[in-house]
mmCIF file of C-alpha atoms in Angstrom:
data_model
loop_
_atom_site.group_PDB
_atom_site.id
_atom_site.type_symbol
_atom_site.label_atom_id
_atom_site.label_comp_id
_atom_site.label_asym_id
_atom_site.label_seq_id
_atom_site.Cartn_x
_atom_site.Cartn_y
_atom_site.Cartn_z
ATOM 1 C CA LEU A 1 1.656 -83.268 5.518
ATOM 2 C CA GLU A 2 0.159 -79.846 4.927
ATOM 3 C CA GLU A 3 3.615 -78.315 4.721
ATOM 4 C CA SER A 4 4.705 -81.040 2.303
ATOM 5 C CA ARG A 5 1.621 -80.380 0.171
ATOM 6 C CA ASN A 6 2.365 -76.676 0.148
ATOM 7 C CA VAL A 7 5.990 -77.378 -0.715
ATOM 8 C CA GLN A 8 4.900 -79.664 -3.566
ATOM 9 C CA LYS A 9 2.568 -76.956 -4.876
ATOM 10 C CA GLN A 10 5.364 -74.412 -4.690
ATOM 11 C CA MET A 11 7.668 -76.893 -6.444
ATOM 12 C CA LYS A 12 5.158 -77.308 -9.250
ATOM 13 C CA ILE A 13 4.848 -73.534 -9.592
ATOM 14 C CA LEU A 14 8.622 -73.156 -9.584
ATOM 15 C CA GLN A 15 8.989 -75.929 -12.163
ATOM 16 C CA LYS A 16 6.492 -74.132 -14.420
ATOM 17 C CA LYS A 17 8.405 -70.896 -13.988
ATOM 18 C CA GLN A 18 11.669 -72.744 -14.721
ATOM 19 C CA ALA A 19 10.195 -74.177 -17.920
ATOM 20 C CA GLN A 20 9.069 -70.701 -18.984
ATOM 21 C CA VAL A 21 12.509 -69.301 -18.184
ATOM 22 C CA VAL A 22 14.151 -72.063 -20.237
ATOM 23 C CA LYS A 23 11.837 -71.295 -23.160
ATOM 24 C CA GLU A 24 12.636 -67.604 -22.878
ATOM 25 C CA LYS A 25 16.352 -68.412 -22.733
ATOM 26 C CA VAL A 26 16.105 -70.511 -25.898
ATOM 27 C CA HIS A 27 14.129 -67.754 -27.583
ATOM 28 C CA LEU A 28 16.663 -65.130 -26.523
ATOM 29 C CA GLN A 29 19.549 -67.296 -27.755
ATOM 30 C CA SER A 30 17.842 -67.631 -31.129
ATOM 31 C CA GLU A 31 17.258 -63.890 -31.238
ATOM 32 C CA HIS A 32 20.889 -63.300 -30.227
ATOM 33 C CA SER A 33 22.085 -65.509 -33.048
ATOM 34 C CA LYS A 34 19.759 -63.657 -35.447
ATOM 35 C CA ALA A 35 21.077 -60.319 -34.187
ATOM 36 C CA ILE A 36 24.674 -61.496 -34.730
ATOM 37 C CA LEU A 37 23.821 -62.520 -38.296
ATOM 38 C CA ALA A 38 22.096 -59.193 -38.898
ATOM 39 C CA ARG A 39 25.089 -57.394 -37.444
ATOM 40 C CA SER A 40 27.432 -59.189 -39.793
ATOM 41 C CA LYS A 41 25.155 -58.349 -42.695
ATOM 42 C CA LEU A 42 24.992 -54.713 -41.614
ATOM 43 C CA GLU A 43 28.765 -54.533 -41.335
ATOM 44 C CA SER A 44 29.109 -55.868 -44.859
ATOM 45 C CA LEU A 45 26.498 -53.399 -46.065
ATOM 46 C CA CYS A 46 28.290 -50.527 -44.302
ATOM 47 C CA ARG A 47 31.539 -51.454 -46.033
ATOM 48 C CA GLU A 48 29.790 -51.512 -49.387
ATOM 49 C CA LEU A 49 28.158 -48.167 -48.593
ATOM 50 C CA GLN A 50 31.499 -46.615 -47.722
ATOM 51 C CA ARG A 51 32.905 -47.826 -51.020
ATOM 52 C CA HIS A 52 29.880 -46.509 -52.852
ATOM 53 C CA ASN A 53 30.163 -43.161 -51.035
ATOM 54 C CA LYS A 54 33.770 -42.842 -52.087
ATOM 55 C CA THR A 55 32.870 -43.484 -55.701
ATOM 56 C CA LEU A 56 29.972 -41.005 -55.454
ATOM 57 C CA LYS A 57 32.219 -38.345 -53.964
ATOM 58 C CA GLU A 58 34.658 -38.742 -56.801
ATOM 59 C CA GLU A 59 31.841 -38.555 -59.351
ATOM 60 C CA ASN A 60 30.343 -35.529 -57.592
ATOM 61 C CA MET A 61 33.709 -33.746 -57.667
ATOM 62 C CA GLN A 62 33.969 -34.357 -61.378
ATOM 63 C CA GLN A 63 30.375 -33.202 -61.931
ATOM 64 C CA ALA A 64 31.006 -30.110 -59.794
ATOM 65 C CA ARG A 65 34.009 -29.200 -61.895
ATOM 66 C CA GLU A 66 32.008 -29.687 -65.073
ATOM 67 C CA GLU A 67 29.079 -27.647 -63.672
ATOM 68 C CA GLU A 68 31.449 -24.824 -62.666
ATOM 69 C CA GLU A 69 32.752 -24.685 -66.200
ATOM 70 C CA ARG A 70 29.189 -24.711 -67.529
ATOM 71 C CA ARG A 71 28.176 -21.991 -65.057
ATOM 72 C CA LYS A 72 31.046 -19.804 -66.181
ATOM 73 C CA GLU A 73 29.945 -20.213 -69.797
ATOM 74 C CA ALA A 74 26.304 -19.583 -68.818
ATOM 75 C CA THR A 75 27.179 -16.462 -66.814
ATOM 76 C CA ALA A 76 29.138 -15.075 -69.761
ATOM 77 C CA HIS A 77 26.260 -15.789 -72.122
ATOM 78 C CA PHE A 78 23.777 -14.443 -69.579
ATOM 79 C CA GLN A 79 25.691 -11.190 -69.178
ATOM 80 C CA ILE A 80 25.578 -10.708 -72.934
ATOM 81 C CA THR A 81 21.815 -11.332 -72.916
ATOM 82 C CA LEU A 82 21.416 -8.961 -69.948
ATOM 83 C CA ASN A 83 23.162 -6.189 -71.839
ATOM 84 C CA GLU A 84 20.826 -6.762 -74.777
ATOM 85 C CA ILE A 85 17.795 -6.796 -72.442
ATOM 86 C CA GLN A 86 18.937 -3.561 -70.780
ATOM 87 C CA ALA A 87 19.244 -1.883 -74.164
ATOM 88 C CA GLN A 88 15.767 -3.052 -75.110
ATOM 89 C CA LEU A 89 14.411 -1.910 -71.756
ATOM 90 C CA GLU A 90 15.890 1.545 -72.285
ATOM 91 C CA GLN A 91 14.198 1.696 -75.674
ATOM 92 C CA HIS A 92 10.937 0.596 -74.094
ATOM 93 C CA GLY A 93 11.411 3.207 -71.341
ATOM 94 C CA ILE A 94 11.763 5.976 -73.944
ATOM 95 C CA HIS A 95 8.688 4.689 -75.737
ATOM 96 C CA ASN A 96 6.763 4.496 -72.438
ATOM 97 C CA ALA A 97 7.800 8.072 -71.587
ATOM 98 C CA LYS A 98 6.337 9.239 -74.886
ATOM 99 C CA LEU A 99 3.184 7.293 -74.163
ATOM 100 C CA ARG A 100 3.011 8.907 -70.707
ATOM 101 C CA GLN A 101 3.264 12.383 -72.183
ATOM 102 C CA GLU A 102 0.549 11.553 -74.690
ATOM 103 C CA ASN A 103 -1.614 10.083 -71.934
ATOM 104 C CA ILE A 104 -1.064 13.233 -69.819
ATOM 105 C CA GLU A 105 -2.135 15.432 -72.736
ATOM 106 C CA LEU A 106 -5.142 13.218 -73.341
ATOM 107 C CA GLY A 107 -5.937 13.353 -69.632
ATOM 108 C CA GLU A 108 -5.885 17.173 -69.705
ATOM 109 C CA LYS A 109 -8.117 17.166 -72.753
ATOM 110 C CA LEU A 110 -10.402 14.710 -71.067
ATOM 111 C CA LYS A 111 -10.498 16.859 -67.932
ATOM 112 C CA LYS A 112 -11.527 19.847 -70.054
ATOM 113 C CA LEU A 113 -14.170 17.765 -71.748
ATOM 114 C CA ILE A 114 -15.377 16.470 -68.387
ATOM 115 C CA GLU A 115 -15.656 20.030 -67.087
ATOM 116 C CA GLN A 116 -17.684 20.971 -70.157
ATOM 117 C CA TYR A 117 -19.854 17.913 -69.613
ATOM 118 C CA ALA A 118 -20.326 18.828 -65.967
ATOM 119 C CA LEU A 119 -21.384 22.384 -66.856
ATOM 120 C CA ARG A 120 -23.851 21.072 -69.401
ATOM 121 C CA GLU A 121 -25.151 18.284 -67.241
ATOM 122 C CA GLU A 122 -25.970 20.529 -64.277
ATOM 123 C CA HIS A 123 -29.182 21.479 -66.089
ATOM 124 C CA ILE A 124 -30.172 17.864 -66.765
ATOM 125 C CA ASP A 125 -29.301 16.046 -63.512
ATOM 126 C CA LYS A 126 -32.885 15.703 -62.349
ATOM 127 C CA VAL A 127 -34.288 14.387 -65.633
ATOM 128 C CA PHE A 128 -31.604 12.172 -67.234
ATOM 129 C CA LYS A 129 -29.601 10.382 -64.550
ATOM 130 C CA HIS A 130 -28.872 7.390 -66.769
ATOM 131 C CA LYS A 131 -26.882 9.629 -69.134
ATOM 132 C CA GLU A 132 -24.667 10.620 -66.208
ATOM 133 C CA LEU A 133 -24.037 6.926 -65.715
ATOM 134 C CA GLN A 134 -22.731 6.727 -69.272
ATOM 135 C CA GLN A 135 -20.343 9.602 -68.560
ATOM 136 C CA GLN A 136 -19.236 7.886 -65.356
ATOM 137 C CA LEU A 137 -18.611 4.717 -67.329
ATOM 138 C CA VAL A 138 -16.389 6.675 -69.720
ATOM 139 C CA ASP A 139 -14.481 8.116 -66.752
ATOM 140 C CA ALA A 140 -14.141 4.656 -65.270
ATOM 141 C CA LYS A 141 -12.757 3.344 -68.549
ATOM 142 C CA LEU A 142 -10.229 6.187 -68.611
ATOM 143 C CA GLN A 143 -9.176 5.425 -65.069
ATOM 144 C CA GLN A 144 -8.884 1.754 -65.969
ATOM 145 C CA THR A 145 -6.627 2.566 -68.900
ATOM 146 C CA THR A 146 -4.427 4.786 -66.712
ATOM 147 C CA GLN A 147 -4.321 2.089 -64.060
ATOM 148 C CA LEU A 148 -3.413 -0.518 -66.656
ATOM 149 C CA ILE A 149 -0.555 1.684 -67.902
ATOM 150 C CA LYS A 150 0.673 2.197 -64.341
ATOM 151 C CA GLU A 151 0.420 -1.512 -63.666
ATOM 152 C CA ALA A 152 2.375 -2.215 -66.836
ATOM 153 C CA GLU A 153 5.106 0.182 -65.724
ATOM 154 C CA GLU A 154 5.184 -1.395 -62.287
ATOM 155 C CA LYS A 155 5.391 -4.810 -63.895
ATOM 156 C CA HIS A 156 8.330 -3.608 -66.024
ATOM 157 C CA GLN A 157 10.140 -2.372 -62.939
ATOM 158 C CA ARG A 158 9.390 -5.544 -60.988
ATOM 159 C CA GLU A 159 10.518 -7.742 -63.824
ATOM 160 C CA ARG A 160 13.691 -5.724 -64.200
ATOM 161 C CA GLU A 161 14.518 -6.124 -60.489
ATOM 162 C CA PHE A 162 13.575 -9.791 -60.728
ATOM 163 C CA LEU A 163 15.970 -10.216 -63.650
ATOM 164 C CA LEU A 164 18.773 -8.428 -61.796
ATOM 165 C CA LYS A 165 18.270 -10.601 -58.714
ATOM 166 C CA GLU A 166 18.056 -13.868 -60.649
ATOM 167 C CA ALA A 167 21.045 -13.178 -62.918
ATOM 168 C CA THR A 168 23.019 -15.951 -61.157
ATOM 169 C CA GLU A 169 20.495 -18.696 -61.849
ATOM 170 C CA SER A 170 20.448 -21.416 -64.514
ATOM 171 C CA ARG A 171 19.768 -21.312 -68.247
ATOM 172 C CA HIS A 172 16.210 -22.446 -67.746
ATOM 173 C CA LYS A 173 15.302 -19.201 -66.000
ATOM 174 C CA CYS A 174 16.998 -17.273 -68.824
ATOM 175 C CA GLU A 175 14.650 -18.962 -71.283
ATOM 176 C CA GLN A 176 11.703 -18.080 -69.057
ATOM 177 C CA MET A 177 12.855 -14.441 -69.096
ATOM 178 C CA LYS A 178 12.929 -14.515 -72.882
ATOM 179 C CA GLN A 179 9.384 -15.846 -72.890
ATOM 180 C CA GLN A 180 8.337 -13.133 -70.468
ATOM 181 C CA GLU A 181 9.944 -10.537 -72.744
ATOM 182 C CA ALA A 182 7.878 -11.838 -75.639
ATOM 183 C CA GLN A 183 4.761 -11.622 -73.481
ATOM 184 C CA LEU A 184 5.613 -8.046 -72.543
ATOM 185 C CA LYS A 185 5.941 -7.153 -76.191
ATOM 186 C CA GLN A 186 2.531 -8.649 -76.793
ATOM 187 C CA GLN A 187 1.167 -6.645 -73.866
ATOM 188 C CA LEU A 188 2.660 -3.452 -75.294
ATOM 189 C CA SER A 189 1.026 -4.178 -78.624
ATOM 190 C CA LEU A 190 -2.242 -4.804 -76.796
ATOM 191 C CA TYR A 191 -1.855 -1.490 -74.930
ATOM 192 C CA MET A 192 -1.313 0.292 -78.262
ATOM 193 C CA ASP A 193 -4.428 -1.336 -79.652
ATOM 194 C CA LYS A 194 -6.375 -0.376 -76.513
ATOM 195 C CA PHE A 195 -5.134 3.213 -76.841
ATOM 196 C CA GLU A 196 -6.380 3.353 -80.415
ATOM 197 C CA GLU A 197 -9.704 1.897 -79.276
ATOM 198 C CA PHE A 198 -9.816 4.567 -76.590
ATOM 199 C CA GLN A 199 -9.407 7.294 -79.212
ATOM 200 C CA THR A 200 -12.231 5.771 -81.247
ATOM 201 C CA THR A 201 -14.412 5.607 -78.115
ATOM 202 C CA MET A 202 -13.708 9.309 -77.485
ATOM 203 C CA ALA A 203 -14.894 10.183 -80.974
ATOM 204 C CA LYS A 204 -17.972 8.047 -80.469
ATOM 205 C CA SER A 205 -18.592 9.743 -77.098
ATOM 206 C CA ASN A 206 -18.621 13.153 -78.822
ATOM 207 C CA GLU A 207 -21.173 11.861 -81.307
ATOM 208 C CA LEU A 208 -23.204 10.429 -78.461
ATOM 209 C CA PHE A 209 -23.123 13.803 -76.712
ATOM 210 C CA THR A 210 -24.615 15.541 -79.757
ATOM 211 C CA THR A 211 -27.314 12.876 -80.063
ATOM 212 C CA PHE A 212 -27.884 13.102 -76.340
ATOM 213 C CA ARG A 213 -28.422 16.868 -76.582
ATOM 214 C CA GLN A 214 -30.980 16.395 -79.348
ATOM 215 C CA GLU A 215 -32.763 13.755 -77.326
ATOM 216 C CA MET A 216 -32.739 16.108 -74.343
ATOM 217 C CA GLU A 217 -34.515 18.815 -76.328
ATOM 218 C CA LYS A 218 -37.107 16.308 -77.527
ATOM 219 C CA MET A 219 -37.624 15.031 -74.018
ATOM 220 C CA THR A 220 -38.081 18.563 -72.618
ATOM 221 C CA LYS A 221 -40.873 19.141 -75.148
ATOM 222 C CA LYS A 222 -42.461 15.843 -74.230
ATOM 223 C CA ILE A 223 -42.181 16.675 -70.530
ATOM 224 C CA LYS A 224 -43.987 20.001 -71.056
ATOM 225 C CA LYS A 225 -46.788 18.218 -72.910
ATOM 226 C CA LEU A 226 -47.016 15.605 -70.189
ATOM 227 C CA GLU A 227 -47.162 18.300 -67.493
ATOM 228 C CA LYS A 228 -50.104 19.935 -69.273
ATOM 229 C CA GLU A 229 -51.851 16.573 -69.589
ATOM 230 C CA THR A 230 -51.214 15.838 -65.924
ATOM 231 C CA ILE A 231 -52.827 19.157 -64.953
ATOM 232 C CA VAL A 232 -55.892 18.327 -67.069
ATOM 233 C CA TRP A 233 -56.147 14.829 -65.655
ATOM 234 C CA ARG A 234 -55.646 16.141 -62.131
ATOM 235 C CA THR A 235 -58.605 18.533 -62.540
ATOM 236 C CA LYS A 236 -60.719 15.696 -63.938
ATOM 237 C CA TRP A 237 -59.670 13.508 -61.057
ATOM 238 C CA GLU A 238 -60.639 16.157 -58.493
ATOM 239 C CA ASN A 239 -64.032 16.644 -60.177
ATOM 240 C CA ASN A 240 -64.600 12.913 -60.219
ATOM 241 C CA ASN A 241 -63.688 12.697 -56.538
ATOM 242 C CA LYS A 242 -66.197 15.444 -55.741
ATOM 243 C CA ALA A 243 -68.864 13.665 -57.786
ATOM 244 C CA LEU A 244 -68.068 10.413 -56.031
ATOM 245 C CA LEU A 245 -68.393 12.068 -52.642
ATOM 246 C CA GLN A 246 -71.790 13.524 -53.641
ATOM 247 C CA MET A 247 -72.905 10.144 -54.938
ATOM 248 C CA ALA A 248 -71.780 8.504 -51.718
ATOM 249 C CA GLU A 249 -73.781 11.033 -49.669
ATOM 250 C CA GLU A 250 -76.820 10.490 -51.886
ATOM 251 C CA LYS A 251 -76.366 6.766 -51.550
ATOM 252 C CA THR A 252 -76.349 7.011 -47.760
ATOM 253 C CA VAL A 253 -79.537 9.116 -47.870
ATOM 254 C CA ARG A 254 -81.164 6.678 -50.303
ATOM 255 C CA ASP A 255 -80.119 3.735 -48.143
ATOM 256 C CA LYS A 256 -81.720 5.362 -45.109
ATOM 257 C CA GLU A 257 -84.929 6.020 -47.119
ATOM 258 C CA TYR A 258 -84.859 2.467 -48.446
ATOM 259 C CA LYS A 259 -84.573 1.100 -44.924
ATOM 260 C CA GLY A 260 -87.527 3.304 -43.836
ATOM 261 C CA PHE A 261 -89.601 2.041 -46.788
ATOM 262 C CA GLN A 262 -88.725 -1.547 -45.950
ATOM 263 C CA ILE A 263 -89.868 -0.998 -42.351
ATOM 264 C CA LYS A 264 -93.129 0.579 -43.619
ATOM 265 C CA LEU A 265 -93.685 -2.292 -46.052
ATOM 266 C CA GLU A 266 -93.173 -4.821 -43.292
ATOM 267 C CA ARG A 267 -95.718 -2.982 -41.139
ATOM 268 C CA LEU A 268 -98.213 -2.780 -44.062
ATOM 269 C CA GLU A 269 -97.761 -6.483 -44.783
ATOM 270 C CA LYS A 270 -98.475 -7.252 -41.136
ATOM 271 C CA LEU A 271 -101.596 -5.014 -41.257
ATOM 272 C CA CYS A 272 -102.770 -6.670 -44.505
ATOM 273 C CA ARG A 273 -102.343 -10.096 -42.977
ATOM 274 C CA ALA A 274 -104.290 -9.015 -39.880
ATOM 275 C CA LEU A 275 -107.032 -7.468 -42.062
ATOM 276 C CA GLN A 276 -107.240 -10.615 -44.195
ATOM 277 C CA THR A 277 -107.695 -12.722 -41.074
ATOM 278 C CA GLU A 278 -110.377 -10.315 -39.775
ATOM 279 C CA ARG A 279 -112.086 -10.320 -43.178
ATOM 280 C CA ASN A 280 -112.232 -14.103 -43.229
ATOM 281 C CA GLU A 281 -113.643 -14.134 -39.709
ATOM 282 C CA LEU A 282 -116.228 -11.454 -40.625
ATOM 283 C CA ASN A 283 -117.231 -13.352 -43.778
ATOM 284 C CA GLU A 284 -117.830 -16.419 -41.667
ATOM 285 C CA LYS A 285 -119.906 -14.318 -39.239
ATOM 286 C CA VAL A 286 -121.891 -12.772 -42.142
ATOM 287 C CA GLU A 287 -122.738 -16.217 -43.517
ATOM 288 C CA VAL A 288 -123.907 -17.325 -40.081
ATOM 289 C CA LEU A 289 -126.032 -14.161 -39.726
ATOM 290 C CA LYS A 290 -127.528 -14.643 -43.197
ATOM 291 C CA GLU A 291 -128.603 -18.126 -42.254
ATOM 292 C CA GLN A 292 -130.132 -16.799 -39.034
ATOM 293 C CA VAL A 293 -131.976 -14.011 -40.956
ATOM 294 C CA SER A 294 -133.368 -16.477 -43.489
ATOM 295 C CA LEU A 295 -134.665 -18.637 -40.630
ATOM 296 C CA ARG A 296 -136.267 -15.617 -38.942
ATOM 297 C CA GLU A 297 -137.964 -14.558 -42.211
ATOM 298 C CA ALA A 298 -139.466 -18.012 -42.584
ATOM 299 C CA ASP A 299 -140.756 -17.874 -39.004
ATOM 300 C CA VAL A 300 -142.245 -14.408 -39.589
ATOM 301 C CA ASP A 301 -144.069 -15.568 -42.760
ATOM 302 C CA LEU A 302 -145.595 -18.454 -40.868
ATOM 303 C CA ALA A 303 -146.637 -16.167 -38.075
ATOM 304 C CA VAL A 304 -148.234 -13.713 -40.526
ATOM 305 C CA GLN A 305 -150.190 -16.476 -42.246
ATOM 306 C CA VAL A 306 -151.418 -17.768 -38.905
ATOM 307 C CA LEU A 307 -152.498 -14.316 -37.816
ATOM 308 C CA GLN A 308 -154.306 -13.676 -41.107
ATOM 309 C CA SER A 309 -156.204 -16.950 -40.810
ATOM 310 C CA CYS A 310 -157.118 -16.119 -37.243
ATOM 311 C CA THR A 311 -158.387 -12.663 -38.148
ATOM 312 C CA LEU A 312 -160.480 -14.051 -41.021
ATOM 313 C CA ASN A 313 -162.128 -16.546 -38.769
ATOM 314 C CA SER A 314 -162.863 -13.928 -36.153
ATOM 315 C CA HIS A 315 -164.367 -11.570 -38.702
ATOM 316 C CA GLU A 316 -166.543 -14.261 -40.172
ATOM 317 C CA GLU A 317 -167.828 -15.103 -36.778
ATOM 318 C CA LEU A 318 -168.469 -11.449 -35.939
ATOM 319 C CA GLY A 319 -169.840 -10.589 -39.427
ATOM 320 C CA THR A 320 -167.194 -7.949 -40.084
ATOM 321 C CA PRO A 321 -165.772 -7.523 -43.516
ATOM 322 C CA THR A 322 -162.472 -9.329 -44.197
ATOM 323 C CA ASP A 323 -160.856 -6.643 -46.238
ATOM 324 C CA THR A 324 -159.510 -3.704 -44.438
ATOM 325 C CA GLU A 325 -160.522 -0.340 -45.502
ATOM 326 C CA PRO A 326 -158.074 1.866 -47.224
ATOM 327 C CA GLY A 327 -156.066 3.943 -44.846
ATOM 328 C CA ILE A 328 -156.643 1.573 -41.923
ATOM 329 C CA GLN A 329 -153.503 -0.129 -40.575
ATOM 330 C CA PRO A 330 -153.528 -3.812 -39.642
ATOM 331 C CA ASP A 331 -153.420 -4.920 -36.111
ATOM 332 C CA ALA A 332 -150.601 -4.794 -33.672
ATOM 333 C CA GLU A 333 -149.209 -8.229 -34.506
ATOM 334 C CA SER A 334 -148.970 -7.497 -38.249
ATOM 335 C CA ARG A 335 -147.298 -4.196 -37.408
ATOM 336 C CA ALA A 336 -144.858 -5.936 -35.127
ATOM 337 C CA ALA A 337 -144.045 -8.495 -37.849
ATOM 338 C CA ASN A 338 -143.547 -5.837 -40.490
ATOM 339 C CA SER A 339 -141.407 -3.795 -38.158
ATOM 340 C CA SER A 340 -139.308 -6.874 -37.388
ATOM 341 C CA GLU A 341 -138.845 -7.552 -41.145
ATOM 342 C CA LYS A 342 -137.801 -3.973 -41.694
ATOM 343 C CA THR A 343 -135.378 -4.041 -38.864
ATOM 344 C CA VAL A 344 -133.867 -7.303 -40.140
ATOM 345 C CA SER A 345 -133.555 -6.024 -43.714
ATOM 346 C CA THR A 346 -132.314 -2.529 -42.878
ATOM 347 C CA SER A 347 -130.184 -3.133 -39.784
ATOM 348 C CA PRO A 348 -126.529 -3.200 -40.802
ATOM 349 C CA VAL A 349 -124.476 -6.235 -39.960
ATOM 350 C CA PRO A 350 -121.760 -5.404 -37.489
ATOM 351 C CA GLY A 351 -118.353 -5.313 -39.136
ATOM 352 C CA THR A 352 -119.589 -5.026 -42.778
ATOM 353 C CA GLU A 353 -118.613 -1.365 -43.083
ATOM 354 C CA SER A 354 -115.072 -2.166 -42.060
ATOM 355 C CA VAL A 355 -114.982 -4.960 -44.640
ATOM 356 C CA ASP A 356 -116.141 -2.581 -47.415
#
């Protein structure tokens, strides 16, 4: 049973595979039929293409013959134009040679002028460097003009070689060469205009040199004046520096003195405060002593009155006169009282002298 089950499972798997194979076969047959149809279509298209190629070859042969005839005509016409261009180029070469000679002469003149400028500017290099820059600009312009002329000549030569190399090309390039020739003529006219402008700039440069020399003389005078003023100001500056140094020294001395005075003032303030406190204490003591003295005086008066009354009574009893004779001092108690009053009135209070 197990083997039969396994066989059935394998049968089911094989049936599925068979169904897939059948589907693939059907699909491949359909694709094969499509490929056959496409092949037939391609064969028909190839036949049409061969026919079309034959017709194109025939047309191309005819066009090639026509183009050869046109090329022959164009080459003949182009040779004629080349001869004309060569003649014009020779004329331009002669004209350029003249311009070169003139430029060489102008260059020699300019060299002489530059040497003169150099000899004159050796004295003024330190003061007027910006004028040297103007001269350098003039030299740079001259070099630019010479470079432009050289570039123009090189362009002429390059264009000539380019024309000789491209003599076998079509009519379109011939038209371009004509346009280039017109541009070259315009460039030559521009070079002539630039050369005239260069001559005008040379004349202006001579005028500028004269004005520059006058300005140099004026500036030398101004420089001398400024040097004198600088000397005067330098002396004033040195004197001021000396005065400032003296003032600084005096200031340091004054600052030290000021600090000493501040210290003394602080000490005096402390002493005044201490004296004020002592004075207040002494005033309080003086008031207390005054009260004590007033009390003692009252006690002494009472004692004196009592003594006088006692002496009167004793004299009356004894029959002695009450009044003392002149020149006789009272008794010991009265003397003691008087002496105590005197001592109280005359004795100085301790600390009063310091208060005064």
